[in-house]
PDB file of C-alpha atoms (C1' of nucleotides) in Angstrom:
ATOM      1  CA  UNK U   1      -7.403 196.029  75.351  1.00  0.00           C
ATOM      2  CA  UNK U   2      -8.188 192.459  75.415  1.00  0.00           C
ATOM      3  CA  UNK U   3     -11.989 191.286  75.215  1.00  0.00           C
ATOM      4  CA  UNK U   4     -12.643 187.346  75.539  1.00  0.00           C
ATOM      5  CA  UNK U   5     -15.760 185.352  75.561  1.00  0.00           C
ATOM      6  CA  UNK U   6     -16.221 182.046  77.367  1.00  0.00           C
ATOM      7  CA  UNK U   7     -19.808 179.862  77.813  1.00  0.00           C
ATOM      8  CA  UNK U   8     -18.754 178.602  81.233  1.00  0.00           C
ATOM      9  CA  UNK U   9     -21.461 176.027  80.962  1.00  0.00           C
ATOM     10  CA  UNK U  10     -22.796 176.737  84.901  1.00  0.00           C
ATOM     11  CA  UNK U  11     -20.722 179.936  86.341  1.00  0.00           C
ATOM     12  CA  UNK U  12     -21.015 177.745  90.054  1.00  0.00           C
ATOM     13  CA  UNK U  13     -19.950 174.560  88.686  1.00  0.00           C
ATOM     14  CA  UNK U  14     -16.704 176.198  86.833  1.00  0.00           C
ATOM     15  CA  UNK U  15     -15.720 178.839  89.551  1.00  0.00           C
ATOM     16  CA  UNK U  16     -12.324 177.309  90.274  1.00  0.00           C
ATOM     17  CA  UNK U  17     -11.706 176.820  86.300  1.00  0.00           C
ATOM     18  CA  UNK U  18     -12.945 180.639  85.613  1.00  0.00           C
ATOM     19  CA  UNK U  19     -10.971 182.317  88.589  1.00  0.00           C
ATOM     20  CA  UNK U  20      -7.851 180.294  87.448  1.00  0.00           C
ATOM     21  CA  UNK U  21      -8.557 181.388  83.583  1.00  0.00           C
ATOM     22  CA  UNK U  22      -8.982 185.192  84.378  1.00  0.00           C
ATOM     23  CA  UNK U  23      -5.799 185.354  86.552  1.00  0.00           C
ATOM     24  CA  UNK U  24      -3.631 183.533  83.757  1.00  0.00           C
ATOM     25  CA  UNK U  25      -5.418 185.078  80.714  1.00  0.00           C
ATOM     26  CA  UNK U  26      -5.910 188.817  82.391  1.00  0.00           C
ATOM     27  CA  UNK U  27      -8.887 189.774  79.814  1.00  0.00           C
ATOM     28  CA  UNK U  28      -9.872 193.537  80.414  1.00  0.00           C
ATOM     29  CA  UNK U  29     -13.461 192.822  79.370  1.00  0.00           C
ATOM     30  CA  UNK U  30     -15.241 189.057  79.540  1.00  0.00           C
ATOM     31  CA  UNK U  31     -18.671 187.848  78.159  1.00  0.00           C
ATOM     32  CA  UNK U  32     -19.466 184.542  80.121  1.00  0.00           C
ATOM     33  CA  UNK U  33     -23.181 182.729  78.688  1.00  0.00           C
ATOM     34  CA  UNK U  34     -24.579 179.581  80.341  1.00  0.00           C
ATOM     35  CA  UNK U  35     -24.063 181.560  84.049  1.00  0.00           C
ATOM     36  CA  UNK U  36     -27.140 178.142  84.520  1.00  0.00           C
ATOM     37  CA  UNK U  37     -27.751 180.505  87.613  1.00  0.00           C
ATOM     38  CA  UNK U  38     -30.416 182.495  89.185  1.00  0.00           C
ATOM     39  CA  UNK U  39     -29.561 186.242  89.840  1.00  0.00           C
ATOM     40  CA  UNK U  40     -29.003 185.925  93.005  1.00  0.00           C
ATOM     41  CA  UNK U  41     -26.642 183.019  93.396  1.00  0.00           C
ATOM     42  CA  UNK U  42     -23.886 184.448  91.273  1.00  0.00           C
ATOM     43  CA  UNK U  43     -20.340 184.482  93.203  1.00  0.00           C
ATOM     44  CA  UNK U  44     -20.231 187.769  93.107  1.00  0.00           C
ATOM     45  CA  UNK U  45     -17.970 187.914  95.879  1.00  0.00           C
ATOM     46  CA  UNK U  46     -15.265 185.681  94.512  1.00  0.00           C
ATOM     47  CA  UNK U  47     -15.190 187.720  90.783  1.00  0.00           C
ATOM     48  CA  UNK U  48     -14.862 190.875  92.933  1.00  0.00           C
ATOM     49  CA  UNK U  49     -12.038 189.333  94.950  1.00  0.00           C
ATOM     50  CA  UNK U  50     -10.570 188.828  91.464  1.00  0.00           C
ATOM     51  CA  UNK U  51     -10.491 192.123  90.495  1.00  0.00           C
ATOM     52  CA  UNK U  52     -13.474 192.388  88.277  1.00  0.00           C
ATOM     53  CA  UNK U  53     -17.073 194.323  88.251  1.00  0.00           C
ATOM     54  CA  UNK U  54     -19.415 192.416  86.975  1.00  0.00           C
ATOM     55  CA  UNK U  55     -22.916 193.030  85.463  1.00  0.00           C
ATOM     56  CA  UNK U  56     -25.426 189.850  84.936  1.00  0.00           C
ATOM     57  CA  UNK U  57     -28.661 188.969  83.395  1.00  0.00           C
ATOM     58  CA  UNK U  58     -29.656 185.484  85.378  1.00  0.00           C
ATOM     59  CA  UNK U  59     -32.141 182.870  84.991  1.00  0.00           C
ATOM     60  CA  UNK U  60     -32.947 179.558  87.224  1.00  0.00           C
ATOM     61  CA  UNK U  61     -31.637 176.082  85.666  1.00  0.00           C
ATOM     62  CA  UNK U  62     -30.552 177.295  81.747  1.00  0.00           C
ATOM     63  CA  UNK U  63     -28.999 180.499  79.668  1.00  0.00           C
ATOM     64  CA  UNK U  64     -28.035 183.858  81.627  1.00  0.00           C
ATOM     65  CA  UNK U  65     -25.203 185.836  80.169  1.00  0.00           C
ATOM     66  CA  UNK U  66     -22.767 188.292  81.855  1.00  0.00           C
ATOM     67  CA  UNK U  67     -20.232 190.918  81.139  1.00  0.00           C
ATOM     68  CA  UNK U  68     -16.976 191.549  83.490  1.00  0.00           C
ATOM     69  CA  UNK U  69     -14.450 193.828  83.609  1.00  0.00           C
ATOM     70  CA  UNK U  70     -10.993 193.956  85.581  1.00  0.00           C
ATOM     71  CA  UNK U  71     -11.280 197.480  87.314  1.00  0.00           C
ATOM     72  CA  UNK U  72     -13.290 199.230  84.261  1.00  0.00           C
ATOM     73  CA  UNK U  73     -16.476 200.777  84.675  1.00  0.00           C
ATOM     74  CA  UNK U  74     -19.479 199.288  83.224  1.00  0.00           C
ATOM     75  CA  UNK U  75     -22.651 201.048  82.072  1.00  0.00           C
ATOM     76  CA  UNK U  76     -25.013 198.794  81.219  1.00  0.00           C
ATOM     77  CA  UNK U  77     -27.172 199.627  78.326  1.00  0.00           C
ATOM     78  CA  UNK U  78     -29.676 196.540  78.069  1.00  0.00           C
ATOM     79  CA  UNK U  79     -30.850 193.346  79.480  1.00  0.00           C
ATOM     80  CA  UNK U  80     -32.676 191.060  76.785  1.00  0.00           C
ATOM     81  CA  UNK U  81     -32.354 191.189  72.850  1.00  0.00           C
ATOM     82  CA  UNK U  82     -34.867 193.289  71.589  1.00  0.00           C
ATOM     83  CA  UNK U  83     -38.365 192.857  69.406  1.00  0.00           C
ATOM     84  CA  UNK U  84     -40.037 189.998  71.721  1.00  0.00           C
ATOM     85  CA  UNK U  85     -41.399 191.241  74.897  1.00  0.00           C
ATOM     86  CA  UNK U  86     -42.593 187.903  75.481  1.00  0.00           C
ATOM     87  CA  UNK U  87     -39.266 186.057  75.454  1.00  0.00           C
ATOM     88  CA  UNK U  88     -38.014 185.296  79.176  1.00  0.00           C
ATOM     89  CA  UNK U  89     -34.801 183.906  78.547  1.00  0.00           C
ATOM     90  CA  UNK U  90     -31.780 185.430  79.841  1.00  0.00           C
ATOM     91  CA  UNK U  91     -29.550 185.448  76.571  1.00  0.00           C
ATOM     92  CA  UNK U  92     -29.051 189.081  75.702  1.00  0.00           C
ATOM     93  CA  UNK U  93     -26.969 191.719  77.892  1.00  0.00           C
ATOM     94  CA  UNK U  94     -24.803 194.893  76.278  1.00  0.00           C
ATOM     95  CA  UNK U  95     -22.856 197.502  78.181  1.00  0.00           C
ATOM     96  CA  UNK U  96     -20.499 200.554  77.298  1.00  0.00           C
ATOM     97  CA  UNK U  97     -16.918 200.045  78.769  1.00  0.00           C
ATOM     98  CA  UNK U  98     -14.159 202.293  77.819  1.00  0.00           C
ATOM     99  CA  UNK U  99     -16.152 203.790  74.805  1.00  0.00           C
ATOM    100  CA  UNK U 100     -16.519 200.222  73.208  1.00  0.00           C
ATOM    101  CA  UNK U 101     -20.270 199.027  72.924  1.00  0.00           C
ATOM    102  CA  UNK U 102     -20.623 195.265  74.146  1.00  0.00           C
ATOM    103  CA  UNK U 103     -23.195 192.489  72.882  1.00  0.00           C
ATOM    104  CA  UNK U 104     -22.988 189.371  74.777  1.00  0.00           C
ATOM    105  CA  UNK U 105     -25.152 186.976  73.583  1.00  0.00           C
ATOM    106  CA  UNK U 106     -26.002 183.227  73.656  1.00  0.00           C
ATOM    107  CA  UNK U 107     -27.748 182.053  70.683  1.00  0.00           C
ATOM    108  CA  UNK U 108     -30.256 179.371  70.860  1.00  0.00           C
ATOM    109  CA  UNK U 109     -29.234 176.065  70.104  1.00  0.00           C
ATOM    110  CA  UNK U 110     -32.335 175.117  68.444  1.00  0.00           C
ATOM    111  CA  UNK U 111     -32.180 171.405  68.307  1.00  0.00           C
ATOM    112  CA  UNK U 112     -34.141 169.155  67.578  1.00  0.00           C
ATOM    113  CA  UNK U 113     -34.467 170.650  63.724  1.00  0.00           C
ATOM    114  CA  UNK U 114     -36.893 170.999  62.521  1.00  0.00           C
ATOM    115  CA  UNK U 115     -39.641 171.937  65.300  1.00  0.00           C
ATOM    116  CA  UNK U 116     -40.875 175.038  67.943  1.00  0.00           C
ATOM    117  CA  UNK U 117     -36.907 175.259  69.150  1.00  0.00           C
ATOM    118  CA  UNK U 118     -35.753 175.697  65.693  1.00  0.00           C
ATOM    119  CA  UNK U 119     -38.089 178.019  65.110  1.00  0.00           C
ATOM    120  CA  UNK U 120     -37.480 179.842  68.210  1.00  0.00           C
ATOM    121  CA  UNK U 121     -33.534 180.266  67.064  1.00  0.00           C
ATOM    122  CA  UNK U 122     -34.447 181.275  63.771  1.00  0.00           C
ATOM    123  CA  UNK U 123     -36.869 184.096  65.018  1.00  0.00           C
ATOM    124  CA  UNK U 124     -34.307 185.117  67.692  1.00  0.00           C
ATOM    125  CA  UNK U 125     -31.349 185.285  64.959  1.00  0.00           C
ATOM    126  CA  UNK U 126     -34.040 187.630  62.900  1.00  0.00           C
ATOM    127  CA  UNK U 127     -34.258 189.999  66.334  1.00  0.00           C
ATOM    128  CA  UNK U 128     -30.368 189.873  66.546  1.00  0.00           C
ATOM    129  CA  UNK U 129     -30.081 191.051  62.851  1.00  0.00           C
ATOM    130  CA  UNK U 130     -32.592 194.178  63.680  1.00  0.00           C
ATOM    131  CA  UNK U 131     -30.684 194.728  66.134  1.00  0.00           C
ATOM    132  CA  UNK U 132     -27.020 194.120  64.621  1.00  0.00           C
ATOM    133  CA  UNK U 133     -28.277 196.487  61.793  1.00  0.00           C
ATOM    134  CA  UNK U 134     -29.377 199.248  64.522  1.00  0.00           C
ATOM    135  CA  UNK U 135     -26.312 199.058  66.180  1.00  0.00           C
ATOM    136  CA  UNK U 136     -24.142 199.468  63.080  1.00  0.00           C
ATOM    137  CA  UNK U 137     -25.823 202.887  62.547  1.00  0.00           C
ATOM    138  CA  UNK U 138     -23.877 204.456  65.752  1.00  0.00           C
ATOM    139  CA  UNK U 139     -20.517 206.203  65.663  1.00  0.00           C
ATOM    140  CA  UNK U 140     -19.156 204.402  68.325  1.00  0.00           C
ATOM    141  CA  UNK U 141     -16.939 201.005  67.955  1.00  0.00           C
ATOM    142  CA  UNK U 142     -19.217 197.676  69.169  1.00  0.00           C
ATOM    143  CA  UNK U 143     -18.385 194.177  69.572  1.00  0.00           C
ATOM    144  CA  UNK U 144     -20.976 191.512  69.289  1.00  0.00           C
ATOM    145  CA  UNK U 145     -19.554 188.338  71.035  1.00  0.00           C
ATOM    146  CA  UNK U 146     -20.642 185.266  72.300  1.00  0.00           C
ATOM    147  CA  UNK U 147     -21.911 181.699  71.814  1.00  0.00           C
ATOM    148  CA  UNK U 148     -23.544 181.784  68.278  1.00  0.00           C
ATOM    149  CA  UNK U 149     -24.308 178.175  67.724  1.00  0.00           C
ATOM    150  CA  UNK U 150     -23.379 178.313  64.506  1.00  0.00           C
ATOM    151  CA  UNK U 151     -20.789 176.961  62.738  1.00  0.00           C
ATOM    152  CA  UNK U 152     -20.247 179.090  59.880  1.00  0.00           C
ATOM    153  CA  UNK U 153     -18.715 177.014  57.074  1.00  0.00           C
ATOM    154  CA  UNK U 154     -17.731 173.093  56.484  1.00  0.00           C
ATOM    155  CA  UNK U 155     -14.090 174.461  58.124  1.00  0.00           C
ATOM    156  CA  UNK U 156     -15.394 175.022  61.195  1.00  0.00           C
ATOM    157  CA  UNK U 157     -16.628 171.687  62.039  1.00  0.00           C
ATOM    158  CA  UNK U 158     -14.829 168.202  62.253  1.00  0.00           C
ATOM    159  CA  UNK U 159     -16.721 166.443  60.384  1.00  0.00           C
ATOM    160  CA  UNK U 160     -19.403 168.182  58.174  1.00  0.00           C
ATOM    161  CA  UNK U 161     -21.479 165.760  56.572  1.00  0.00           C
ATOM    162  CA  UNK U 162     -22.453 164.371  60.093  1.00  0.00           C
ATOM    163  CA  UNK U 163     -23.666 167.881  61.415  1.00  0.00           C
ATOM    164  CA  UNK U 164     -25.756 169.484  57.964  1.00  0.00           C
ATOM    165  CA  UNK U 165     -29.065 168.490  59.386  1.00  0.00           C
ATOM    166  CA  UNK U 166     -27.906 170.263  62.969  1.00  0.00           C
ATOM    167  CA  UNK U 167     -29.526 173.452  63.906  1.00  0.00           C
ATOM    168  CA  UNK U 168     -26.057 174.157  64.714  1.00  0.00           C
ATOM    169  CA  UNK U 169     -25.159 173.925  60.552  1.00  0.00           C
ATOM    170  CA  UNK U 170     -28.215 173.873  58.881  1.00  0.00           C
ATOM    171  CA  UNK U 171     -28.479 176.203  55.849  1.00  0.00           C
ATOM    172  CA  UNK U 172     -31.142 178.281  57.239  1.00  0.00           C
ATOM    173  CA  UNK U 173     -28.180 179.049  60.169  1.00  0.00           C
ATOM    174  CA  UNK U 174     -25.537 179.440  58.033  1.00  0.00           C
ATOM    175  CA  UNK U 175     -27.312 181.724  55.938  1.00  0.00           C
ATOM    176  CA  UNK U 176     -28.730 184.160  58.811  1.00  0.00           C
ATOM    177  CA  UNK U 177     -25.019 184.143  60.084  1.00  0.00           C
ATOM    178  CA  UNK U 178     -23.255 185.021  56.496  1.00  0.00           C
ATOM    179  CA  UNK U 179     -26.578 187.450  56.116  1.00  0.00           C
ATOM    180  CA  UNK U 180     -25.354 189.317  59.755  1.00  0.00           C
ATOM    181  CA  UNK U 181     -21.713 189.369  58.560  1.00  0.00           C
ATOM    182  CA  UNK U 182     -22.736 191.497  54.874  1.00  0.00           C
ATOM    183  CA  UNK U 183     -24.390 193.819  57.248  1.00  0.00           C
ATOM    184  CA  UNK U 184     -20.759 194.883  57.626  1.00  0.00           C
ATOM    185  CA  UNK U 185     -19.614 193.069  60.656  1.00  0.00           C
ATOM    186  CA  UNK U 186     -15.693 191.330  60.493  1.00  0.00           C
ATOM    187  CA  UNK U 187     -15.422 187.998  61.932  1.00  0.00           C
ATOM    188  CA  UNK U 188     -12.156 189.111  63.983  1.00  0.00           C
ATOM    189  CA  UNK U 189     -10.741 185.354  64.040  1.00  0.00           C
ATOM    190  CA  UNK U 190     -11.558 184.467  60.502  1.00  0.00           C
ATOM    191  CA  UNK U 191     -10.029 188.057  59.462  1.00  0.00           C
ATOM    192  CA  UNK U 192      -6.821 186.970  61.127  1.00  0.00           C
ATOM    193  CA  UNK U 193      -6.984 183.076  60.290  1.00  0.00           C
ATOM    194  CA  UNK U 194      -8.519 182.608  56.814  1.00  0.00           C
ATOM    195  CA  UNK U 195      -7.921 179.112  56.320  1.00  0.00           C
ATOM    196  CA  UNK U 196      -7.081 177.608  59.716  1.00  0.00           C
ATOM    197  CA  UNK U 197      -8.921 174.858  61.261  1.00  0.00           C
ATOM    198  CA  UNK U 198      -9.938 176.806  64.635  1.00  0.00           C
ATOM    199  CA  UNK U 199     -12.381 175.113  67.276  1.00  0.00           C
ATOM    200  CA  UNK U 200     -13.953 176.683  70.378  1.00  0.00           C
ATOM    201  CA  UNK U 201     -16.175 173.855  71.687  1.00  0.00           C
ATOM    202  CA  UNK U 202     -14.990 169.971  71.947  1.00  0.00           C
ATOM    203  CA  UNK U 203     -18.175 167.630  73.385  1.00  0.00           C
ATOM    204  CA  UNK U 204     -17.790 165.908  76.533  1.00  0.00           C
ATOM    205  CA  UNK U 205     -18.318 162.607  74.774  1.00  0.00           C
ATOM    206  CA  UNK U 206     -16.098 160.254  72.873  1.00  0.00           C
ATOM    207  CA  UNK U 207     -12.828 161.901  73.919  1.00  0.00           C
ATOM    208  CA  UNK U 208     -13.968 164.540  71.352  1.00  0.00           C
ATOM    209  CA  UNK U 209     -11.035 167.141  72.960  1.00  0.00           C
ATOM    210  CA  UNK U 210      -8.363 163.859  72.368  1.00  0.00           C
ATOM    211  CA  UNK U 211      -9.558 163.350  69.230  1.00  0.00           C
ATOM    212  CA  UNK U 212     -10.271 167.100  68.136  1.00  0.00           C
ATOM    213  CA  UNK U 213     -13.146 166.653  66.607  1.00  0.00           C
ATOM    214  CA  UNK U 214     -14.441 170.264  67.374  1.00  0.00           C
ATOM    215  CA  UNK U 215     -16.543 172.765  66.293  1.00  0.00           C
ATOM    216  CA  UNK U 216     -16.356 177.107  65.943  1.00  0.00           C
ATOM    217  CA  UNK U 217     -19.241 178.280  67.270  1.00  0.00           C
ATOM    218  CA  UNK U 218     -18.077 181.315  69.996  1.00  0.00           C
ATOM    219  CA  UNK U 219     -17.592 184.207  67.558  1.00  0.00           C
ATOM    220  CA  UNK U 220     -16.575 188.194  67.564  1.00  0.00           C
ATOM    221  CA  UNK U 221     -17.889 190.531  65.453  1.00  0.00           C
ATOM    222  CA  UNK U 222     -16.443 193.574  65.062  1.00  0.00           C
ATOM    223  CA  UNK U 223     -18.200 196.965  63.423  1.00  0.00           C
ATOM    224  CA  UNK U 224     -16.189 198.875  60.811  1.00  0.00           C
ATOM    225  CA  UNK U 225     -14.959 201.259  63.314  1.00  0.00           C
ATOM    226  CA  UNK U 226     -13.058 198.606  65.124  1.00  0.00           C
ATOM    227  CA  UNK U 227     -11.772 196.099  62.471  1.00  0.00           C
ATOM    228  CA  UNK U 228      -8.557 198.584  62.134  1.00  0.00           C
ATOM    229  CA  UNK U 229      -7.875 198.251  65.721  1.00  0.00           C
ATOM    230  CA  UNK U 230      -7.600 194.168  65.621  1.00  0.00           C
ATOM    231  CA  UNK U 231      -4.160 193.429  66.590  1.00  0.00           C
ATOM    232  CA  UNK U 232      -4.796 189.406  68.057  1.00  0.00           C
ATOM    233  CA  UNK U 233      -7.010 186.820  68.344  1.00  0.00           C
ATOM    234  CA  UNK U 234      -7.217 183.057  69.509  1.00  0.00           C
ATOM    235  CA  UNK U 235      -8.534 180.686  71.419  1.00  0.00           C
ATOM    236  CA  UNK U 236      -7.145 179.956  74.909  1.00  0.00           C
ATOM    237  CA  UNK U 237      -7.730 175.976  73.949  1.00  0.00           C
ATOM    238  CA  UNK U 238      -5.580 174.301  77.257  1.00  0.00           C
ATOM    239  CA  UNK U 239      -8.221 175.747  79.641  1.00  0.00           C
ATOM    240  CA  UNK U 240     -10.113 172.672  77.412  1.00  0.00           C
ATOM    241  CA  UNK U 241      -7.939 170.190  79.060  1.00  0.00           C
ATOM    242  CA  UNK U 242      -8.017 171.515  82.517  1.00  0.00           C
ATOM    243  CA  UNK U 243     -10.092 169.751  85.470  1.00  0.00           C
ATOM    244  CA  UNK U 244     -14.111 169.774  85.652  1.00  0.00           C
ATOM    245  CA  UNK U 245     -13.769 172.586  82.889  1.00  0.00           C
ATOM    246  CA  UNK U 246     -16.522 173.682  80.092  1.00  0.00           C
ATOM    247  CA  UNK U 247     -16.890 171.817  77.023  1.00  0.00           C
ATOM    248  CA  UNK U 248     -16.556 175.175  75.621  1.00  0.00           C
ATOM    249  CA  UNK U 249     -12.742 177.021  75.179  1.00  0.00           C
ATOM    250  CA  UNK U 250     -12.311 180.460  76.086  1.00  0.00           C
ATOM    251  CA  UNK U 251     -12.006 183.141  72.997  1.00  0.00           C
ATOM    252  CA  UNK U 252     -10.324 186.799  73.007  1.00  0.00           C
ATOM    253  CA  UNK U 253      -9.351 189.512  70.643  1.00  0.00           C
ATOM    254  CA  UNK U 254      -7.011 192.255  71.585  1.00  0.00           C
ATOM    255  CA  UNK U 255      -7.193 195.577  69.984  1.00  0.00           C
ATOM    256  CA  UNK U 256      -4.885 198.401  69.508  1.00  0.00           C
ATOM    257  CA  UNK U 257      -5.672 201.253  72.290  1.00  0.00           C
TER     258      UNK U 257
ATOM    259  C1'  DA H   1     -31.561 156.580  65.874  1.00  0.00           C
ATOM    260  C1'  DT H   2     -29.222 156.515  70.494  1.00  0.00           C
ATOM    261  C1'  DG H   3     -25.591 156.552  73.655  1.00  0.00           C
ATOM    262  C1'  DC H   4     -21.588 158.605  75.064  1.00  0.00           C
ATOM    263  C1'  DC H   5     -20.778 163.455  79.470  1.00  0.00           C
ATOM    264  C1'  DA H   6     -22.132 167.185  82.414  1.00  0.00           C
ATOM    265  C1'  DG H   7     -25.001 170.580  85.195  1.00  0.00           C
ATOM    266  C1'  DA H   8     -29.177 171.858  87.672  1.00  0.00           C
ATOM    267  C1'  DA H   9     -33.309 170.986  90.226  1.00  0.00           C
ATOM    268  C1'  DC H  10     -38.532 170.155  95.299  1.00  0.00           C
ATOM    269  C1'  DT H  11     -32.553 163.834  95.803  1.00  0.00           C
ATOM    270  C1'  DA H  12     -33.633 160.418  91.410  1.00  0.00           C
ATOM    271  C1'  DT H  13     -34.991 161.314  87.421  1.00  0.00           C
ATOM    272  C1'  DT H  14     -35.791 164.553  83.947  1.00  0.00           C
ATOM    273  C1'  DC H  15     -34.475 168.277  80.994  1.00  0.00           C
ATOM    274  C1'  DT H  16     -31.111 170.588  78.331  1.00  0.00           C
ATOM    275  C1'  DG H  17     -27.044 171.232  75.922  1.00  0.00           C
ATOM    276  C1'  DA H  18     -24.380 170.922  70.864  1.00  0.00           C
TER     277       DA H  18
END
DNA sequence: ATGCCAGAACTATTCTGA
């Protein structure tokens, strides 16, 4: 079973780079964020043509999240993270797929810090920890994947001291990440690759891909009952280099059936 | 501090991203 997670960064403006990614990568199960697309224009015809069912929370202009699956049935579960009523953005959708319980979720970036958007990000990373803690009460293996925006240590970013007063790597961030991982979730990639410099997000500016100077900020986390089944992990880094592609790299796990 | 690039939206300029 192989699970990836990929902010497309607009699902319309990447189709070519997403349908030629899922036909060389094969995922079973993929959580796209930034779909930058209202409900209703999702090509839903052209991810059906390539083999995959597809469930989708939209929004007009920003955010919207999505789960797909090549030929596997998807139940979806919920649209929208939990404990705000009042929040309208489309970052939050989780489905059951072959007994595995799917989170795919697009953090807010929260820039400029401090200020309301910071605030915003921290109060949604509270929600997400209610909710992380909920879910680790249930029997049943879950993933919780997508775009974090957080960079969890000074190895996952190129150059540290430039990014510490980033809502991306401030310690209030940092700490509500670490603080969701001694919950009892396993950061699948850093489980595998203690000490490796890994990036899954290069800028578009300054030949930052060229240069490498990248940051790790799409994430799986993995409850107890599914750390055992990690077999591999990486990130799928060329479809960086390819043609009108996301500034973001596509990230999978594969576990043992 | 800002620009550098890229996508989307009531098409030209603004907002957002990280």
């Amino acid at each position: 079973m192989k699970i990836a997670t990929y902010n497309v960064n607009g699902i319309n403006a990447r189709l070519p780079v997403l349908l030629r990614w899922l036909e060389t990568s094969r995922p079973d199960i993929v959580c796209l964020q930034e779909l930058k697309s209202p409900h209703e224009k999702i090509p839903e015809n052209a991810i059906s043509e390539a083999g995959y069912n597809a469930i989708w929370h939209g929004q007009k202009r920003w955010n919207g999240v999505a789960i797909l699956t090549r030929g596997l049935e998807i139940e979806e579960v919920s649209r929208g993270l939990p404990g705000d009523p009042e929040d309208e953005q489309s970052r939050y959708i989780e489905a059951k797929v072959s007994g595995i319980r799917i989170g795919c979720l697009y953090l807010p970036n929260g820039n400029p810090a401090p200020g309301p958007k910071f605030d915003y990000k921290l109060e949604w990373f509270r929600r997400l920890q209610q909710h992380a803690q909920d879910l680790l009460k249930r029997e049943e293996p879950v993933v919780l994947t997508g775009d974090y925006n957080v960079m969890p240590t000074e190895k996952d970013v190129y150059k540290p001291e430039r990014w510490v007063d980033d809502a991306l790597f401030r310690p209030e961030v940092r700490t509500a990440f670490k603080e969701l991982l001694d919950q009892g979730w396993t950061d699948a990639i850093r489980k595998l690759y203690p000490d490796e410099t890994i990036y899954t997000f290069w800028d578009y500016f300054r030949n930052a891909f060229d240069r490498n100077a990248g940051l790790r900020i799409d994430h799986f986390l993995l409850n107890p009952k599914l750390e055992n089944r990690l077999k591999a992990a990486g990130v799928d880094r060329e479809v960086r280099g390819w043609e009108k592609t996301s500034d973001h790299a596509p990230v999978w796990i594969e576990l043992k059936d």
